[in-house]
Coordinates of C-alpha atoms in Angstrom, one line a residue:
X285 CA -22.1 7.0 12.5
X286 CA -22.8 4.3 9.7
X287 CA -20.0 3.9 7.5
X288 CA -20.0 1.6 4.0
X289 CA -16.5 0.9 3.9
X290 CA -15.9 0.5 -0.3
X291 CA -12.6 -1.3 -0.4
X292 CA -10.6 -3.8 -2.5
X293 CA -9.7 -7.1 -0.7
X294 CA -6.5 -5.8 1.6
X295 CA -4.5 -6.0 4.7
X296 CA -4.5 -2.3 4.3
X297 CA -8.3 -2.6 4.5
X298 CA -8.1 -4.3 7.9
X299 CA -5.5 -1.8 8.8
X300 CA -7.9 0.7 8.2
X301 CA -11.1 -0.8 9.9
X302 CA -9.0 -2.2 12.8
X303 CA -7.1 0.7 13.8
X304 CA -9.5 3.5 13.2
X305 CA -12.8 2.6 12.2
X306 CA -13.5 0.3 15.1
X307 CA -11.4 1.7 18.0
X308 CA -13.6 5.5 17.4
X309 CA -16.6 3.0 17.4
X310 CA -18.4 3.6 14.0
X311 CA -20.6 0.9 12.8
X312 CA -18.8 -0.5 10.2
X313 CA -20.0 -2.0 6.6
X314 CA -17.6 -3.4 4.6
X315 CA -18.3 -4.0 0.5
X316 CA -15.4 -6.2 -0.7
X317 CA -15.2 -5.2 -4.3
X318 CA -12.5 -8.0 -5.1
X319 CA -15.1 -10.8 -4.6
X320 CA -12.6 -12.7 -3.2
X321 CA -10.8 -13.4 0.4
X322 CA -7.2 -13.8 -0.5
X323 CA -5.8 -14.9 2.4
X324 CA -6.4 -16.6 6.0
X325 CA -6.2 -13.4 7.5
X326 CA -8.5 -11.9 5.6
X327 CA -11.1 -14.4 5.8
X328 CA -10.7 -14.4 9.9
X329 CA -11.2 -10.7 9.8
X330 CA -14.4 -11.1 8.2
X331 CA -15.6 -14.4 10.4
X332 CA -14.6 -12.5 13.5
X333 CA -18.0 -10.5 14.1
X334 CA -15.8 -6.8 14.0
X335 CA -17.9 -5.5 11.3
X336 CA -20.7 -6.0 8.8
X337 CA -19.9 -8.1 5.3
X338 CA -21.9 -6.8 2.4
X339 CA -22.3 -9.8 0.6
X340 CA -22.7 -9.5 -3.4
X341 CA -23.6 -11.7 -6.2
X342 CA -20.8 -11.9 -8.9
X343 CA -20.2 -9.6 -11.6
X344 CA -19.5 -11.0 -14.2
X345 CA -19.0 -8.7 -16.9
X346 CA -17.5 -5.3 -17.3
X347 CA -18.9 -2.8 -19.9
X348 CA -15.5 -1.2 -19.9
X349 CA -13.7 -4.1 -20.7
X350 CA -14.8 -4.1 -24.1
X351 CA -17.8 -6.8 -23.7
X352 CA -19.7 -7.5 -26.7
X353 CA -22.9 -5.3 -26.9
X354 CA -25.4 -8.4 -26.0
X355 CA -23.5 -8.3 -22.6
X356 CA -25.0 -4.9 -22.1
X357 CA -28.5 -6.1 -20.5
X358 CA -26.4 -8.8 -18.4
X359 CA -24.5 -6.2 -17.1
X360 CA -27.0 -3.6 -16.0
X361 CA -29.0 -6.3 -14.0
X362 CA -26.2 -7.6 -12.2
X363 CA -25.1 -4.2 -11.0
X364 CA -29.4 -3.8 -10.4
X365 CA -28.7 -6.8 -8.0
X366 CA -25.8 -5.1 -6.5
X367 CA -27.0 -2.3 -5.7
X368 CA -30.2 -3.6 -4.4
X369 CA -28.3 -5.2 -1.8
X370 CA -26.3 -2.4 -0.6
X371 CA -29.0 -0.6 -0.3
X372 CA -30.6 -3.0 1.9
X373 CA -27.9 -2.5 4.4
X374 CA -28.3 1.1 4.3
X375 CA -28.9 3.7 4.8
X376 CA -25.0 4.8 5.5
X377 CA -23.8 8.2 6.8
X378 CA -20.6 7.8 4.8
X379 CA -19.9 6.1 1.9
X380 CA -15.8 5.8 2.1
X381 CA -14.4 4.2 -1.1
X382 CA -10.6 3.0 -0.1
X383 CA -8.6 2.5 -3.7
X384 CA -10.7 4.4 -6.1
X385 CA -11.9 1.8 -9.1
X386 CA -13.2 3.2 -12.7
X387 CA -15.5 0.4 -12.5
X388 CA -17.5 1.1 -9.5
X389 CA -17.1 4.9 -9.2
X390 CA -20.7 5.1 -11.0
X391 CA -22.2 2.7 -8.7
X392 CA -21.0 4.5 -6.0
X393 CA -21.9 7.7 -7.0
X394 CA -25.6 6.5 -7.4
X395 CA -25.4 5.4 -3.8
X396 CA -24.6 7.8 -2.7
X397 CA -27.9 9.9 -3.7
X398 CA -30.0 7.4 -3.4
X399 CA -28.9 6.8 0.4
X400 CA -27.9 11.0 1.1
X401 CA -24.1 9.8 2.4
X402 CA -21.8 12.0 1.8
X403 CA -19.1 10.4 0.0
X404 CA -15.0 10.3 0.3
X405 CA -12.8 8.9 -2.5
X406 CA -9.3 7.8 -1.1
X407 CA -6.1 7.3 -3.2
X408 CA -3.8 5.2 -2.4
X409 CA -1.3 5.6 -5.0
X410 CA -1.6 3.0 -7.9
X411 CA -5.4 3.7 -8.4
X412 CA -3.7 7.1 -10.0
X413 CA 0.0 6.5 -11.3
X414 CA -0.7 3.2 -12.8
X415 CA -3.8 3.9 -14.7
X416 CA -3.9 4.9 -18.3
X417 CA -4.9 8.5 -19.5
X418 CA -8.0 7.5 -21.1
X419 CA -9.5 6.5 -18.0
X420 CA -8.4 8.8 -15.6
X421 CA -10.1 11.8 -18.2
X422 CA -13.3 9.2 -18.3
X423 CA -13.4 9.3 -14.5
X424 CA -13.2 13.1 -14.3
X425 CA -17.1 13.1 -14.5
X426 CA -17.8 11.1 -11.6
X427 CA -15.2 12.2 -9.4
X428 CA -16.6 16.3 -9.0
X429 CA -19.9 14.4 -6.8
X430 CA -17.3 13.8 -4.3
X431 CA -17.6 15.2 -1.0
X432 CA -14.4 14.7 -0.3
X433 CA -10.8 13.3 -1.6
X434 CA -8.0 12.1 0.6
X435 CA -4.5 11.2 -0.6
X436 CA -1.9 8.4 0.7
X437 CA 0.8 11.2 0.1
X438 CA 1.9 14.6 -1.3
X439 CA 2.7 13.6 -5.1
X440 CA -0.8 12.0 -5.5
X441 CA -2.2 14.9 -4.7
X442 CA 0.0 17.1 -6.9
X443 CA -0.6 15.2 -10.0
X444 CA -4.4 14.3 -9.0
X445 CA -4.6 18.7 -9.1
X446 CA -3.1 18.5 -12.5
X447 CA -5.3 16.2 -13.8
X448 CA -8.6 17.4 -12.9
X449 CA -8.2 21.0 -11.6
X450 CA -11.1 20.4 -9.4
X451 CA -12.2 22.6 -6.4
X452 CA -13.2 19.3 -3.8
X453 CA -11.9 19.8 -0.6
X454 CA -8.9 17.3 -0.4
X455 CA -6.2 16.4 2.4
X456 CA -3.0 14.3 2.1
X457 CA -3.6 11.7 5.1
X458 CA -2.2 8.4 5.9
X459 CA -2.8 5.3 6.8
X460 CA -1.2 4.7 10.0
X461 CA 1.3 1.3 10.5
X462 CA 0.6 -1.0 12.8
X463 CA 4.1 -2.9 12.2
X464 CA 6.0 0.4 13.6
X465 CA 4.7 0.0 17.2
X466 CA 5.8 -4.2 16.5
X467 CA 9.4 -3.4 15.4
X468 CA 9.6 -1.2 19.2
X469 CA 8.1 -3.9 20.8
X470 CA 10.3 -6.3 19.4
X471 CA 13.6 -4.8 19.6
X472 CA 13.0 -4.2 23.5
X473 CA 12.3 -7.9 23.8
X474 CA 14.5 -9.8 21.7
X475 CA 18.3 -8.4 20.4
X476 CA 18.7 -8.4 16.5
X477 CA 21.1 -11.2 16.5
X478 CA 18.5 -13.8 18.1
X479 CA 16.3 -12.8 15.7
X480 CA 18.3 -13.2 12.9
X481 CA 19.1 -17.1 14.5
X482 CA 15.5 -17.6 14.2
X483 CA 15.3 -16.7 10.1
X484 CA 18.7 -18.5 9.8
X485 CA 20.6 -15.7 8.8
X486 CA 24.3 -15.2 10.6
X487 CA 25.3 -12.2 12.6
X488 CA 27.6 -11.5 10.5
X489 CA 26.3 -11.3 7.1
X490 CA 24.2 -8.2 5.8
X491 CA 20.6 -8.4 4.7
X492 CA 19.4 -6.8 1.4
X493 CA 16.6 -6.9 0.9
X494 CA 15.0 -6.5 -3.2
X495 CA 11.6 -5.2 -3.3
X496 CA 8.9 -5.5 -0.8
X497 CA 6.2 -7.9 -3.2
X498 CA 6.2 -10.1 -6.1
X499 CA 5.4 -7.9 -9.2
X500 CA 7.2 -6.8 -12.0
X501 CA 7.6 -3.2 -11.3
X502 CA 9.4 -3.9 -8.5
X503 CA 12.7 -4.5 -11.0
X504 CA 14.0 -7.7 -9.1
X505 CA 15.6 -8.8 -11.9
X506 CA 17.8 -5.6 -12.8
X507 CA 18.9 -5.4 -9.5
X508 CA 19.9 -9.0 -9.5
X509 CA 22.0 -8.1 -12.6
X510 CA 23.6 -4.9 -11.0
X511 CA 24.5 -6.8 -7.9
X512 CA 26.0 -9.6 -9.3
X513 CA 29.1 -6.9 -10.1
X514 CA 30.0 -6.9 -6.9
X515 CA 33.7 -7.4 -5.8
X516 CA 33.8 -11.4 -4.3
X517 CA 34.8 -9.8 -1.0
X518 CA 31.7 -8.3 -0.6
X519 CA 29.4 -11.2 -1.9
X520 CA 30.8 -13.2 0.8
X521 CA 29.2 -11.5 3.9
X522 CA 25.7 -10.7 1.8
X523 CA 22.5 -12.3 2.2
X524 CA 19.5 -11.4 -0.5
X525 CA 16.0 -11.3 1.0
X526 CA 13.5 -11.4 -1.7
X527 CA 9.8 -10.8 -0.3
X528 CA 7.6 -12.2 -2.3
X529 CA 4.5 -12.8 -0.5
X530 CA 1.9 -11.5 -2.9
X531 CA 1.6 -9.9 -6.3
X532 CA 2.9 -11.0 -9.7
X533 CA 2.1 -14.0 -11.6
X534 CA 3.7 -17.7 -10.8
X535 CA 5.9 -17.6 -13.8
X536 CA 7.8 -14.3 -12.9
X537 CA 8.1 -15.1 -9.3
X538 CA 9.6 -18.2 -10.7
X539 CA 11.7 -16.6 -13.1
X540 CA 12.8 -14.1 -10.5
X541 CA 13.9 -17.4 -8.5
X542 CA 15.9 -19.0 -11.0
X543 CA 17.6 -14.9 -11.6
X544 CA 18.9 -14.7 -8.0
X545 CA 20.1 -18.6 -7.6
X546 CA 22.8 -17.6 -10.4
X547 CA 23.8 -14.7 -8.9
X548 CA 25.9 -17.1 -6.5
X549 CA 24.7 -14.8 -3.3
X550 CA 23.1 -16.3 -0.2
X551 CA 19.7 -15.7 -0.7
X552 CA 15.9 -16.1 1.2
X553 CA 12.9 -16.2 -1.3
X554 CA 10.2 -15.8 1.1
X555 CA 6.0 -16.8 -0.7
X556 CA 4.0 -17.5 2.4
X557 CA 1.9 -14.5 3.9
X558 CA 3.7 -12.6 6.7
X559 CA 2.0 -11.7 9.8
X560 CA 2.5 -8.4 10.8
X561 CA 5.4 -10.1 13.8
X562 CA 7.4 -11.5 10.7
X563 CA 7.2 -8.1 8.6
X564 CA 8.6 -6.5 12.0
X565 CA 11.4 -9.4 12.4
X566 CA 12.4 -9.0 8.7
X567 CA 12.6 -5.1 8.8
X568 CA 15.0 -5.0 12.3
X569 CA 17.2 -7.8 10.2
X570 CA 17.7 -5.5 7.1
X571 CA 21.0 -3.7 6.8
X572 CA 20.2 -2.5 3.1
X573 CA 16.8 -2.4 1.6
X574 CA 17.1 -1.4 -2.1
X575 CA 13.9 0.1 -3.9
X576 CA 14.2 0.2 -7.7
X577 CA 10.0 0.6 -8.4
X578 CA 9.4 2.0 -11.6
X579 CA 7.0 4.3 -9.8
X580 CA 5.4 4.2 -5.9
X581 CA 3.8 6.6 -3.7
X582 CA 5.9 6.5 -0.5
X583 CA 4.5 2.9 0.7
X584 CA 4.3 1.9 3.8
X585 CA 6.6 -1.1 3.6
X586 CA 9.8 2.0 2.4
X587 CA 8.6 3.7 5.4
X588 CA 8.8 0.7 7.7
X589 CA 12.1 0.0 6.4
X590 CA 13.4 3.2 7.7
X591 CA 11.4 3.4 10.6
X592 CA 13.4 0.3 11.5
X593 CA 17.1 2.0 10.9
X594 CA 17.5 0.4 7.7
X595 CA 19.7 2.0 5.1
X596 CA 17.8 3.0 1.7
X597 CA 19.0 2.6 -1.6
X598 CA 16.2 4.5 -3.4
X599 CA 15.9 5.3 -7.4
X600 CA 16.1 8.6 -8.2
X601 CA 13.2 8.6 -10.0
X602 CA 11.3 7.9 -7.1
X603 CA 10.7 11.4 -5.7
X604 CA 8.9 11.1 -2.7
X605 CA 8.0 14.5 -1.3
X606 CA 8.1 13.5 1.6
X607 CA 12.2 12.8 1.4
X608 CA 12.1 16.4 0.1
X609 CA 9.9 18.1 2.5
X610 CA 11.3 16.4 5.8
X611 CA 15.0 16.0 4.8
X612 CA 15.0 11.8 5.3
X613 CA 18.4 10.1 5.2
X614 CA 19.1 7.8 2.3
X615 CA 21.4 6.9 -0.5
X616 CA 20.1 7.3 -4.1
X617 CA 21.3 5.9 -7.7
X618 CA 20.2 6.9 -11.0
X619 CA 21.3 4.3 -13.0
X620 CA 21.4 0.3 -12.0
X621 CA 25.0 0.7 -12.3
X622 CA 25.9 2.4 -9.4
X623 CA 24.2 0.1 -7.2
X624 CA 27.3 -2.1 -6.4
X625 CA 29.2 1.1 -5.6
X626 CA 26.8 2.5 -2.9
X627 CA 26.3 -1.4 -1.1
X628 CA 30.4 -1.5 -0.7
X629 CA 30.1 1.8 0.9
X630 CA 27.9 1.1 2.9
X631 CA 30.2 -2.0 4.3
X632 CA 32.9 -0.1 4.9
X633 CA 31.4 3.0 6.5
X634 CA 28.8 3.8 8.7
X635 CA 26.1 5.7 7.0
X636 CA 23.8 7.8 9.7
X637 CA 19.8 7.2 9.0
X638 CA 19.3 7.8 13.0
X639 CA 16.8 10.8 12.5
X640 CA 14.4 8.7 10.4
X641 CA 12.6 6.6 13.1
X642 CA 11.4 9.8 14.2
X643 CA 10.0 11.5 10.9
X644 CA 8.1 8.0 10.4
X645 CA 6.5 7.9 13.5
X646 CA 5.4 11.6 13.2
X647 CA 4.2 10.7 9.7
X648 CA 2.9 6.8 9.7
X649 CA 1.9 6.1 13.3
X650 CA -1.8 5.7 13.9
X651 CA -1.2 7.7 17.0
X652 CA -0.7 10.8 15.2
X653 CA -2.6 9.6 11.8
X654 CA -6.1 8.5 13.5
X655 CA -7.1 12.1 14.8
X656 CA -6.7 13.3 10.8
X657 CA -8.7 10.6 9.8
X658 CA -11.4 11.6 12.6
X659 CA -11.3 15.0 11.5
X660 CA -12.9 14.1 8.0
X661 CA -15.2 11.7 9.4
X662 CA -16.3 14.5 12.1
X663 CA -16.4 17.0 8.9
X664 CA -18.4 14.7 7.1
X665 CA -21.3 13.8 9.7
X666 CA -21.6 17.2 10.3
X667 CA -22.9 18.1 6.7
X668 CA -25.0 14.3 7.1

């Protein structure tokens, strides 16, 4: 089976292609619809010879930007171009666009006819909940020529129904994390205390980590504020882990900096990218991992987290269905307030998250996420 893979630049996009795509053998095309390699290990994916790199020429502008009219030719000829050279690469089977992008979806869609693929749009969560009204009803046109829709979890597909109201045939299915079978790995060779040596972090302190990236909807700086409350005799055995690897602009990574330095805490700001090792290291080393987002669609970075024994502070307006639906152990705050409260009980009792390691795996691990994701692949070819 050809596959054009239509994806934004990603480690979830060599996730994808590495752990599925290529281990059930598909010839794989990938369109990078960034135009841009953001990191190392993105740009050794693509210069390791795994797959096929559509290569584009820039597009500049963006009718739905609000160009100026005489940008209007400019634009149609550069998505001409584009096309042209997608097509070139073709013809493709499937047609899977990972992150679905108002900009492309007519490009894709015209694709897709001209080349007969049958054509899957996947959610993954902010490509719904952070988009404005406006464009999610201009997308409604475009999106009933789907052949199929997945979803990175329940609540996508809830409000994705309430949106549109369209009969597509649709499945929640996952990406599957690599880091889960890395944590196992790494706990049976080295003990948590070593590991927390080689981060230089005592055994005796407790990790929190703030947020899992660097934007501003992550709320690092409320938090901050909230735990600075906490009792002196607390502060003292606390480190604060801020990942901060990618997302957000210089200035408010800065600014979150400068926020957690006066807090007077112990603290790790970490920039660099993380290989998927260090993500595994920095998960076993969490005691607390405190997720404030002013919206998210179960992320795999929460579900590492727990996969990994780590005790969630979660927002209450955060309501995974998945916590609902498979009964996951967790403490939860409403207000910013309370957050000092639930970190001091936490030090002084034992909180049980033991039956969450379990839930994840059944949910997250490409062991049992692959065979879904084969399923609509096989579905897919068989209408080809």
């Amino acid at each position: 089976m050809r596959v054009l893979l239509w994806s934004i630049c990603s480690p979830w996009t060599i996730n994808f292609v590495e752990n599925f795509l290529v281990k059930n053998n598909y010839e794989v095309w990938i369109l990078n619809t960034s135009n841009k390699k953001e990191s190392k290990e993105y740009i050794d994916f693509f210069e390791s010879g795994r797959l096929h790199l559509v290569e584009l020429p820039p597009l500049i502008s963006e009718i739905n930007e609000g160009k100026a009219q005489g940008d209007l030719f400019k634009n149609f000829h550069e998505r001409f171009l584009r096309l042209k050279t997608i097509i070139k690469s073709g013809p493709f089977d499937v047609i899977n666009m990972q992150f679905v992008r108002f900009t492309d979806l007519a490009d894709v869609i015209l694709l897709k006819y001209l080349m007969k693929s049958k054509l899957i749009l996947s959610y993954w969560g902010s490509d719904l909940f952070r988009v404005n009204r406006k464009e999610l009803t201009a997308q409604g046109k475009y999106i009933r020529h789907a052949d199929f829709i997945t979803f990175d979890n329940i609540d996508l597909e809830i409000e994705f129904k309430k949106i549109y109201r369209k009969k597509i045939p649709s499945k929640v299915v996952l990406f599957g994390l690599p880091v889960l079978d890395i944590i196992d790995k790494t706990c049976r060779k080295m003990a948590g205390d070593d590991i927390r040596r080689q981060w230089g972090i005592a055994k005796d302190k407790m990790v929190i980590a703030i947020g899992y990236n660097g934007i501003p909807q992550q709320q690092h700086k409320k938090i901050l504020s909230a735990i600075s409350k906490l009792d002196k005799q607390y502060k003292e055995k606390v480190v604060l882990l801020l990942q901060m690897s990618y997302g957000g602009s210089r200035e408010y990574r800065k600014s979150v900096i400068n926020a957690v330095k006066k807090t007077g805490y112990e603290y790790i700001v970490i920039q660099h990218f993380l290989s998927n090792d260090e993500v595994a290291e920095l998960r076993i080393i969490t005691d607390i991992f405190i997720n404030a987002q002013t919206t998210d669609a179960f992320s795999g970075s929460v579900c590492e987290y727990l996969f990994a024994n780590t005790i969630l502070i979660n927002a209450k307006w955060l309501r995974y269905k998945e916590f609902e639906k498979y009964n996951f152990q967790y403490l939860e705050f409403q207000s910013f307030n309370e957050i000092p409260l639930l970190i001091s009980q936490v030090m002084e009792k034992e909180i049980d998250v033991s039956k969450n390691k379990e839930l994840v795996w059944k949910l997250r691990s490409w062991e049992y996420c692959a065979p879904r994701w084969k399923e609509i692949y096989k579905r897919m070819c068989k209408q080809c």
